[in-house]
Structures are given as C-alpha cells and as structure tokens.
Coordinates of C-alpha atoms in Angstrom, one line a residue:
M83 CA 79.5 -59.9 14.8
S84 CA 82.4 -59.7 16.4
W85 CA 83.0 -57.8 19.9
T86 CA 85.0 -55.0 18.0
Q87 CA 82.0 -54.3 16.1
R88 CA 79.4 -54.3 19.1
L89 CA 81.5 -51.5 20.8
E90 CA 79.8 -48.4 20.5
K91 CA 82.4 -44.9 21.2
V92 CA 80.4 -42.7 23.3
A93 CA 83.3 -40.1 23.7
E94 CA 86.9 -39.9 23.6
G95 CA 88.8 -42.7 25.5
H96 CA 85.5 -43.8 26.5
F97 CA 83.9 -47.1 24.7
V98 CA 80.4 -49.5 25.6
L99 CA 80.2 -52.9 24.9
P100 CA 76.2 -53.3 25.2
K101 CA 74.8 -56.3 26.9
T102 CA 75.4 -59.3 24.8
K103 CA 75.8 -63.3 25.4
T104 CA 75.3 -64.0 29.5
M105 CA 76.0 -60.1 30.4
R106 CA 73.3 -58.9 32.7
V107 CA 74.7 -55.2 32.2
D108 CA 76.7 -52.8 29.7
A109 CA 80.7 -52.5 30.1
H110 CA 82.3 -49.2 29.9
L111 CA 86.0 -49.7 28.2
F112 CA 88.0 -46.4 29.2
L113 CA 90.3 -46.9 26.1
S114 CA 92.0 -44.6 23.1
D115 CA 92.0 -45.8 20.2
K116 CA 95.7 -46.1 19.7
L117 CA 95.4 -48.8 23.0
L118 CA 92.3 -50.3 21.4
W119 CA 93.0 -51.0 18.0
G120 CA 96.7 -50.6 18.5
E121 CA 99.2 -49.3 15.8
G122 CA 101.7 -51.7 14.2
P123 CA 103.4 -54.6 16.1
E124 CA 105.3 -52.3 18.4
L125 CA 101.8 -51.1 19.6
P126 CA 99.4 -54.2 19.6
G127 CA 95.6 -53.5 20.2
L128 CA 93.4 -55.2 23.1
E129 CA 94.2 -58.9 23.4
E130 CA 91.3 -60.6 21.7
G131 CA 90.6 -62.7 24.9
V132 CA 89.9 -59.4 27.2
F133 CA 86.7 -60.0 25.1
D134 CA 85.5 -63.2 26.9
Q135 CA 86.5 -62.1 30.2
V136 CA 84.9 -58.7 30.4
V137 CA 81.2 -60.4 29.3
N138 CA 82.1 -62.5 32.1
A139 CA 82.8 -59.7 34.5
A140 CA 79.2 -58.7 33.5
S141 CA 77.9 -61.7 33.7
F142 CA 78.1 -62.8 37.6
P143 CA 74.8 -63.0 39.5
G144 CA 74.3 -59.5 41.6
V145 CA 76.2 -57.4 38.8
T146 CA 75.4 -53.8 38.8
R147 CA 78.2 -51.9 37.0
V148 CA 81.3 -53.0 35.1
A149 CA 84.1 -50.6 34.0
V150 CA 87.5 -51.6 32.3
T151 CA 90.7 -49.3 32.7
P152 CA 93.3 -48.6 30.5
D153 CA 95.6 -50.6 31.5
C154 CA 93.4 -53.7 31.0
H155 CA 95.2 -56.9 29.9
L156 CA 94.1 -60.6 30.2
G157 CA 94.1 -61.6 33.9
Y158 CA 91.8 -64.7 34.6
G159 CA 88.4 -64.7 35.5
V160 CA 87.7 -61.3 34.8
P161 CA 90.9 -58.6 33.1
I162 CA 93.7 -57.0 35.6
G163 CA 92.4 -53.4 35.0
T164 CA 88.7 -54.0 35.7
V165 CA 86.0 -52.6 38.4
V166 CA 83.1 -54.8 39.5
E167 CA 80.0 -53.2 41.4
T168 CA 77.9 -56.1 42.7
E169 CA 74.8 -56.3 45.2
G170 CA 74.9 -58.5 48.1
I171 CA 77.7 -61.0 45.9
L172 CA 81.4 -60.9 46.4
L173 CA 83.7 -61.7 43.5
P174 CA 87.2 -63.5 44.8
T175 CA 88.3 -63.4 41.5
A176 CA 87.6 -59.8 40.8
A177 CA 90.1 -59.4 43.6
G178 CA 92.4 -62.0 42.4
Y179 CA 95.1 -63.6 44.7
D180 CA 97.1 -60.7 45.9
I181 CA 94.4 -58.8 48.1
G182 CA 95.1 -55.8 49.2
C183 CA 97.7 -55.3 46.5
G184 CA 99.1 -51.3 46.0
M185 CA 101.1 -48.4 46.9
V186 CA 102.5 -46.6 49.2
Q187 CA 104.4 -42.9 48.1
L188 CA 106.8 -41.8 50.6
K189 CA 107.7 -37.6 50.2
T190 CA 111.6 -36.7 51.0
T191 CA 113.1 -33.9 52.4
L192 CA 116.0 -34.5 49.3
T193 CA 116.7 -32.9 46.3
A194 CA 117.9 -34.8 42.8
E195 CA 121.6 -33.2 43.6
D196 CA 121.2 -35.0 47.6
V197 CA 121.4 -38.2 45.8
A198 CA 123.2 -37.6 42.8
D199 CA 125.9 -39.8 43.9
K200 CA 125.5 -43.3 42.3
A201 CA 127.7 -44.9 45.1
K202 CA 125.5 -43.4 48.2
R203 CA 122.4 -44.8 46.3
R204 CA 124.1 -47.8 46.1
Q205 CA 124.9 -47.9 49.9
W206 CA 120.9 -47.0 50.0
I207 CA 119.4 -49.9 48.3
D208 CA 122.2 -52.4 50.5
E209 CA 120.7 -50.4 53.5
V210 CA 117.4 -51.2 52.3
T211 CA 117.4 -54.7 51.8
K212 CA 119.4 -55.3 55.1
R213 CA 116.2 -54.4 56.7
I214 CA 113.0 -56.3 54.7
A215 CA 113.1 -59.3 52.7
V216 CA 112.9 -59.4 49.1
G217 CA 112.1 -62.4 46.5
V218 CA 109.3 -64.7 46.3
G219 CA 108.8 -66.6 49.3
A220 CA 111.3 -64.5 51.7
S221 CA 110.1 -64.0 54.9
R222 CA 111.9 -61.8 57.2
V223 CA 111.0 -60.1 60.6
Q224 CA 111.9 -56.6 60.1
K225 CA 114.6 -54.7 62.5
Q226 CA 112.7 -52.3 63.1
R227 CA 109.9 -53.0 64.1
R228 CA 109.6 -56.6 66.2
I229 CA 105.9 -58.6 64.9
D230 CA 104.8 -61.0 67.8
G231 CA 102.0 -62.7 67.8
R232 CA 99.9 -60.0 69.6
T233 CA 101.0 -57.5 67.2
F234 CA 100.2 -59.9 64.4
A235 CA 96.3 -60.4 65.6
E236 CA 96.1 -56.3 66.1
V237 CA 97.2 -55.6 62.9
V238 CA 94.7 -58.7 60.7
R239 CA 92.0 -56.5 62.8
H240 CA 93.4 -53.0 62.4
G241 CA 95.9 -52.5 59.6
A242 CA 97.2 -49.3 59.7
K243 CA 95.5 -48.3 62.8
A244 CA 97.6 -51.0 64.5
L245 CA 100.7 -49.1 63.8
G246 CA 99.4 -45.7 64.8
R247 CA 98.4 -44.5 61.7
N248 CA 95.3 -42.7 60.2
A249 CA 93.2 -42.0 56.8
S250 CA 95.1 -38.8 55.9
T251 CA 97.9 -40.7 55.1
T252 CA 96.5 -44.1 53.7
E253 CA 93.3 -44.7 52.2
R254 CA 91.9 -46.3 54.6
D255 CA 93.0 -47.3 58.8
F256 CA 91.7 -50.4 57.8
I257 CA 88.6 -52.4 56.8
P258 CA 86.4 -53.8 59.6
V259 CA 86.6 -57.6 60.6
E260 CA 83.1 -58.7 61.4
D261 CA 84.1 -61.8 63.0
D262 CA 87.7 -62.4 64.2
R263 CA 86.8 -65.6 65.5
V264 CA 86.9 -66.9 61.7
D265 CA 89.7 -70.0 61.1
I266 CA 92.4 -68.6 59.4
P267 CA 93.7 -71.1 56.6
E268 CA 96.8 -73.1 58.4
R269 CA 98.3 -71.9 55.1
A270 CA 97.8 -68.6 55.4
Y271 CA 98.4 -68.3 59.2
E272 CA 102.0 -69.9 58.8
K273 CA 103.0 -67.0 55.9
R274 CA 102.3 -64.5 59.0
D275 CA 106.2 -63.9 59.0
Q276 CA 106.0 -62.3 55.9
L277 CA 104.9 -58.8 57.3
G278 CA 107.7 -56.4 56.7
S279 CA 109.0 -58.8 53.2
L280 CA 108.5 -57.1 49.4
G281 CA 108.0 -59.7 47.5
G282 CA 108.7 -60.9 43.6
G283 CA 107.4 -60.3 40.7
N284 CA 106.5 -56.7 39.7
H285 CA 106.5 -55.6 43.7
F286 CA 109.6 -52.9 44.2
T287 CA 110.7 -50.1 46.2
E288 CA 111.9 -47.5 44.3
M289 CA 113.9 -43.8 44.4
Q290 CA 112.2 -41.2 42.0
V291 CA 112.7 -37.6 40.9
D292 CA 110.2 -35.8 39.7
E293 CA 109.9 -32.4 37.9
D294 CA 111.0 -29.9 40.1
G295 CA 113.8 -32.4 41.3
R296 CA 112.1 -33.3 45.0
V297 CA 113.3 -36.9 45.8
W298 CA 110.1 -39.8 46.2
V299 CA 109.9 -43.3 47.0
M300 CA 107.4 -45.5 45.9
L301 CA 106.4 -48.8 47.2
H302 CA 104.8 -51.3 45.6
T303 CA 103.8 -54.9 47.6
G304 CA 100.9 -56.6 48.7
S305 CA 99.5 -59.4 51.2
R306 CA 102.5 -61.7 50.3
G307 CA 101.6 -65.6 51.1
F308 CA 99.1 -64.7 53.7
G309 CA 96.6 -63.4 51.4
W310 CA 97.8 -65.4 48.2
N311 CA 96.7 -68.6 50.3
I312 CA 93.4 -67.0 51.8
A313 CA 92.4 -66.5 47.9
K314 CA 93.5 -70.1 46.9
H315 CA 91.4 -71.6 50.4
Y316 CA 88.3 -69.6 49.2
F317 CA 88.7 -70.6 45.0
V318 CA 89.0 -74.3 46.4
E319 CA 85.7 -74.0 48.6
G320 CA 83.7 -71.9 46.5
A321 CA 84.4 -73.9 43.5
A322 CA 83.3 -77.0 45.7
A323 CA 79.9 -74.8 47.3
L324 CA 79.1 -74.0 43.8
G325 CA 79.6 -77.9 41.9
L326 CA 82.4 -76.4 39.7
S327 CA 85.4 -78.1 39.4
K328 CA 88.7 -76.7 41.3
R329 CA 90.6 -75.0 38.6
S330 CA 86.9 -72.7 38.0
E331 CA 88.7 -69.7 39.4
D332 CA 86.7 -67.7 36.9
S333 CA 83.5 -68.7 37.4
I334 CA 83.2 -68.6 41.5
W335 CA 80.7 -65.6 43.2
L336 CA 80.2 -66.0 47.2
D337 CA 76.4 -64.7 48.4
A338 CA 77.8 -62.3 50.9
A339 CA 75.0 -63.6 53.2
S340 CA 76.3 -67.1 53.3
R341 CA 78.4 -69.1 55.9
L342 CA 81.4 -68.9 53.0
G343 CA 80.8 -65.4 51.9
R344 CA 81.0 -64.0 55.3
E345 CA 84.0 -66.5 56.1
Y346 CA 85.3 -64.8 53.2
W347 CA 84.9 -61.2 53.7
N348 CA 86.3 -61.5 57.2
L349 CA 89.5 -63.2 56.1
H350 CA 89.7 -60.7 52.8
N351 CA 89.4 -58.2 55.1
M352 CA 92.2 -59.7 57.3
A353 CA 94.6 -60.0 54.2
A354 CA 93.9 -56.2 52.7
N355 CA 94.9 -54.8 56.3
F356 CA 98.0 -57.1 56.2
A357 CA 98.9 -55.8 53.2
V358 CA 98.6 -52.0 54.3
A359 CA 100.8 -52.8 57.6
N360 CA 103.1 -54.6 55.1
R361 CA 103.5 -51.3 53.2
L362 CA 104.3 -49.1 56.5
I363 CA 106.0 -51.4 57.7
I364 CA 108.5 -51.4 54.6
G365 CA 108.0 -47.7 54.8
E366 CA 109.6 -47.4 58.4
A367 CA 112.6 -49.3 56.5
V368 CA 112.8 -47.0 53.7
C369 CA 113.2 -44.0 56.1
A370 CA 115.6 -45.1 58.5
A371 CA 117.7 -46.1 55.1
L372 CA 117.3 -42.6 53.6
E373 CA 118.2 -40.9 57.0
E374 CA 121.1 -43.2 58.0
V375 CA 122.7 -42.6 54.0
F376 CA 121.6 -39.4 53.0
G377 CA 120.7 -37.3 56.6
G378 CA 117.3 -36.5 55.1
T379 CA 113.8 -37.8 56.1
A380 CA 110.8 -38.9 54.4
D381 CA 106.9 -38.9 55.2
I382 CA 104.3 -41.1 54.2
Y383 CA 102.4 -39.0 51.3
Y384 CA 99.6 -41.7 50.6
E385 CA 98.9 -45.4 50.4
I386 CA 96.1 -47.1 48.1
S387 CA 94.8 -50.8 47.3
H388 CA 94.4 -51.7 43.7
N389 CA 93.4 -55.3 44.3
L390 CA 90.5 -55.1 46.5
I391 CA 86.5 -55.2 46.9
Q392 CA 85.3 -52.5 49.9
K393 CA 81.8 -51.3 50.5
E394 CA 81.0 -48.1 48.9
G395 CA 77.5 -46.8 48.7
G396 CA 75.8 -49.8 50.1
R397 CA 77.4 -52.5 47.4
F398 CA 80.5 -54.3 47.0
V399 CA 83.2 -52.7 44.4
A400 CA 85.7 -55.4 43.6
R401 CA 89.2 -53.6 42.0
K402 CA 91.3 -56.0 39.9
G403 CA 94.1 -54.1 39.2
A404 CA 92.2 -50.8 39.2
T405 CA 92.9 -48.0 41.7
R406 CA 90.3 -46.0 43.4
A407 CA 89.8 -42.4 42.4
F408 CA 87.5 -40.0 44.6
P409 CA 87.8 -36.8 43.6
S410 CA 87.3 -33.2 45.7
G411 CA 83.6 -33.0 47.2
H412 CA 83.4 -37.1 47.5
P413 CA 81.6 -37.6 51.1
A414 CA 83.8 -40.2 51.5
L415 CA 86.7 -37.9 51.8
R416 CA 85.0 -35.6 54.3
R417 CA 87.0 -34.3 57.0
T418 CA 90.4 -35.7 55.4
P419 CA 93.2 -33.5 54.1
W420 CA 91.9 -34.5 50.6
E421 CA 88.6 -33.1 50.6
K422 CA 89.2 -30.4 48.5
T423 CA 91.5 -31.7 46.0
G424 CA 90.6 -35.5 45.8
H425 CA 92.7 -37.9 47.3
P426 CA 96.1 -38.7 45.5
I427 CA 96.5 -42.1 42.5
L428 CA 99.6 -43.8 43.0
I429 CA 100.4 -45.4 39.6
P430 CA 103.2 -47.2 39.0
G431 CA 105.0 -47.7 35.2
S432 CA 107.9 -49.4 35.0
M433 CA 111.4 -49.3 36.0
E434 CA 112.7 -47.8 32.6
T435 CA 110.0 -45.6 32.3
G436 CA 108.7 -44.0 35.7
S437 CA 105.8 -43.5 37.6
A438 CA 102.9 -40.9 38.1
I439 CA 100.8 -39.4 41.0
L440 CA 97.2 -38.5 39.7
F441 CA 93.9 -36.8 41.3
A442 CA 90.4 -37.4 40.2
E443 CA 88.0 -35.6 38.1
Q444 CA 84.6 -35.1 38.5
G445 CA 83.9 -37.4 35.6
A446 CA 85.3 -40.5 37.9
E447 CA 81.8 -41.6 38.4
Q448 CA 81.7 -42.7 35.1
S449 CA 84.4 -45.3 35.9
I450 CA 83.0 -46.4 39.0
Y451 CA 85.3 -44.0 40.7
S452 CA 88.1 -46.0 39.4
V453 CA 91.1 -45.6 37.2
N454 CA 94.1 -48.1 36.0
H455 CA 96.8 -49.1 38.6
G456 CA 100.1 -48.9 36.1
A457 CA 100.3 -49.1 32.7
G458 CA 99.3 -52.8 31.8
R459 CA 101.6 -55.7 30.6
R460 CA 102.5 -55.8 26.9
L461 CA 104.4 -58.7 27.2
S462 CA 104.0 -62.5 29.0
R463 CA 107.1 -62.8 31.6
G464 CA 107.8 -66.1 29.5
E465 CA 107.8 -64.1 26.0
A466 CA 109.9 -61.8 27.6
R467 CA 112.8 -63.8 28.5
R468 CA 112.6 -64.8 25.1
V469 CA 112.7 -62.1 22.7
L470 CA 114.1 -59.3 24.8
D471 CA 118.2 -59.2 25.0
Q472 CA 119.7 -58.9 28.4
A473 CA 122.7 -56.8 27.3
E474 CA 120.8 -54.4 25.2
T475 CA 118.5 -53.7 28.1
D476 CA 121.4 -53.6 30.8
R477 CA 123.0 -51.1 28.5
R478 CA 119.7 -48.8 28.3
M479 CA 119.6 -49.0 32.1
T480 CA 123.3 -47.8 32.9
E481 CA 122.7 -45.4 30.6
A482 CA 119.4 -44.3 32.5
G483 CA 121.1 -43.7 35.3
I484 CA 118.9 -46.5 37.0
L485 CA 120.7 -48.6 39.8
L486 CA 119.5 -51.5 40.9
N487 CA 119.9 -54.2 43.5
T488 CA 119.8 -57.1 41.1
R489 CA 123.1 -58.5 39.1
T490 CA 121.3 -57.6 35.7
T491 CA 117.9 -56.2 34.9
P492 CA 115.2 -59.0 35.7
L493 CA 113.9 -59.1 31.7
D494 CA 110.5 -59.9 32.6
E495 CA 109.9 -56.7 34.5
S496 CA 112.0 -54.2 31.9
G497 CA 110.2 -51.6 29.7
P498 CA 109.1 -53.3 27.0
C499 CA 106.9 -55.6 28.9
Y500 CA 105.1 -52.6 29.6
K501 CA 102.5 -50.4 27.5
N502 CA 103.6 -47.3 27.3
L503 CA 102.4 -45.5 30.4
D504 CA 101.9 -42.2 28.4
D505 CA 99.5 -43.3 26.4
V506 CA 97.8 -44.6 29.3
L507 CA 97.5 -41.3 31.3
E508 CA 96.6 -39.5 28.1
T509 CA 93.4 -41.4 28.1
V510 CA 92.6 -41.5 31.9
E511 CA 92.4 -37.6 31.0
M512 CA 91.5 -37.8 27.6
A513 CA 87.9 -39.8 29.4
G514 CA 88.0 -36.6 32.1
L515 CA 88.9 -39.2 34.5
A516 CA 91.7 -37.8 36.2
K517 CA 94.4 -35.5 35.9
V518 CA 97.9 -36.1 36.2
A519 CA 99.8 -33.9 38.7
R520 CA 103.4 -35.3 38.9
R521 CA 105.3 -37.4 36.6
L522 CA 108.2 -39.7 38.7
K523 CA 111.6 -40.6 36.8
P524 CA 113.3 -43.7 38.8
I525 CA 116.7 -43.5 39.7
A526 CA 117.7 -46.7 41.8
C527 CA 115.0 -49.5 42.3
I528 CA 114.9 -52.9 44.3
K529 CA 113.4 -55.8 43.1
G530 CA 112.4 -59.3 43.9
A531 CA 114.1 -60.7 41.3
D532 CA 112.0 -64.7 40.4

C-alpha cells in the first residue's frame, strides 16, 4: 500500500498518517488537497520522498507527537516544515544547520507615498549594505554596535537581553545556557565576527507595504557560521556516539541527560541567542538607514525563530522550518502584550509574491502550536538555474517595481521557486491553525547572492 493510500483525511486541511513501518506515533499533516495531490505540472503535489522523512521523524526514540506544516518539502532527515515533540531526547536533525534562523518585522512611521521615489529606495538599499555584510561567509562588525569579546560572551548567554531588548518584541529574551563552561567548537568560535551580517541563500532584508499603505521591513537570517558549525560538530559527534557513519544526519538523536546531549543543548542555545542578537543588530542598521534616507523611524514589531528546539510543557519541541503559533490565552504569553491576541507569526513568501503576518487560532494546539515558516520551495536551486529565464525574471521584477541590491535577480530565489503563498495561507486558515492579519508586498529587497 502506498503512503498516499494510508493517509486519512480527518478535516479540511488536516490528514493523519497512521503508524506504519518504524513509526512510534501517528503523524498529522496540515495540507490542502491542492498542496497534497497537486493540479497539473504547474502545481505539483507533495514530493514522494517526503513520506520516508515523515516516517523517520515519527520513529525517533522519545517522540510523542509529529506535525507537518503546509509548506513542507524535502529536507534531510525530516522534511522542512516539520514539528517533532520529544520527551528526554534532542534531535539535531529537527533543528537543522541554521540553528535559530528566523524573522524580525519592523513597523515604520512611513507610508507608501513616502517611499515611492525609486532613487531614494535605491539609496536606502545602499545605506543598509554599507552597515551590514551580505552573502555567504561574509563578516563585518556592524558600524552601529561594536562587538568585542565581552559583548559576544554576553550575547551567546543572554541573546536579546544582552542588547537591552525584552519579550514584548521578541519570541523570548533568550534561551538559558545552563553551563557556559562548555567548549565552543573552534570552527564555530571563529565565526563570532559574523554577528551583524545577513548571509546568503534565502536570507534577506526587505522593504514592504501592507494593504493600508504602511511601510514595514522584514528581516530573515539566523546564527550564520557560528550555529552552522555547532550543528555540524554534533552531527559528527552524535554519529560517532551511535556508531553511525559520518553522513548519518538523518538518524542522529541525543539523550538530553547524556554528556553529549547536555553539551549540544547548551551550544544549541548559544547559537539561538546569537541568532536573535544578529537579527536585532541588523534591525538597528535598517532603522538607521531609514532615518537617514527617508526621515522616518521604525520599531521592532516582533521577532521569532523557525529552526529551533525549545522546552514547552516539560518536553522538547523541535521546529524545523516551522513557526511557533501561540494563540490568545496561552500560558506562555501571560503578562506579555500578546496575552489577549496571541503573538504575531511572521511568514515570508518570496521576493516576488510577498509575505504575511498571522495570529494563531485555538486550533493550533493540534499542530503542536506551530504553522509554516514560508511558502515552501518548489524548485531546487540547481533546477531553478537550469529552467528559469534570467531576462524574463528580471522583467517581472522591474514591472512589479521591486528593487534589488543585486545586478540581476537571483534565479534560485525568484517567485517560481516557491509554492503559491496564498495556497499555503488558505490551508492554515482552513485547518483552523491561524488567521492572516496582513499581506505585505515587497518594493525593495536586499539579498546575499551566492
């Protein structure tokens, strides 16, 4: 029997894959019929290989629940767009390489009319790129805030708190580091100067306009080479401890009480704190550039991660390409500004199709209080470069009035590389997980072209 035949539709936008093969628990897939089955070559359904990765996610020791979000697609080990709850077990593969990767949304005092001049938007792009480094491997101590050794030590221990921020604007001040005497892998420590840099791939800084004509800025980046090298170190060490080959990221799990588990947890938390601080430092640079070019100001509306393990309700919840979604009244939001509304959920689509801000519904409990982290890739980077036409892609961006810091549009980050964000958001609402509050249209985008 194929995996598609095993699926049970329990509600619109909600399927269950009952335990099969090595699965310890059922898996809940939040997909519309359209996203699951597809609609012709222009809208293919879920990749066949996702099934094996869902089975893998539900087969780890200690697993108690598994949920798959509407933007899911093939990753390594588990699909990107997966949430795994475990008891006493840490899953590096379900946090991924870019530990703590996530979003910041800045709310500005500007209107669409204020930023209508393309020349001034171009100047803003230039001013931001003077202040932060972009691209794979890029490092620069950002001009607005010098990062010395003492500041770095505070950042990896206290995240946003080290920069004077609190949980009114961030998902959390910091994740506690229970033992800061743990040795940071040398390759990770060497990347400490990437604090305040954007990186490459799908990371970006983007100016956006909502339906009411208000200007926002969305940032997407993570823990850079610092977190990547921590993850890599424990994929190798974890494989050795389990007697696996060095390329066995798919199968690695760590007992949270073991020496290796404690080390990973503390370093994972340092990387998460680094990622939050990195986003906030970039946010400061963006605010300075906005004020210099347009005379407007901006404040951090919210910051949130989507590649992270957190303790929730006494268990570990690993979200890989998935965003936390706590609704109004959730105990974790008590005495915060979001207690009565739920916290904002920041969902990037693509630099052509825009992004969204959502708020969770009570039904989010069924998806382990999680939703998607984006639209989800449809084309691999290599395939995008092979099949997409550069001139046509550049023409679409020009006609849409979207400015870039790159000479040509990065094909592997263009609109056709991603699923239709409207289809994904429709599924989230259909399943009762969250409601869309705002749609955001891009008008200027800074990418770290690879």
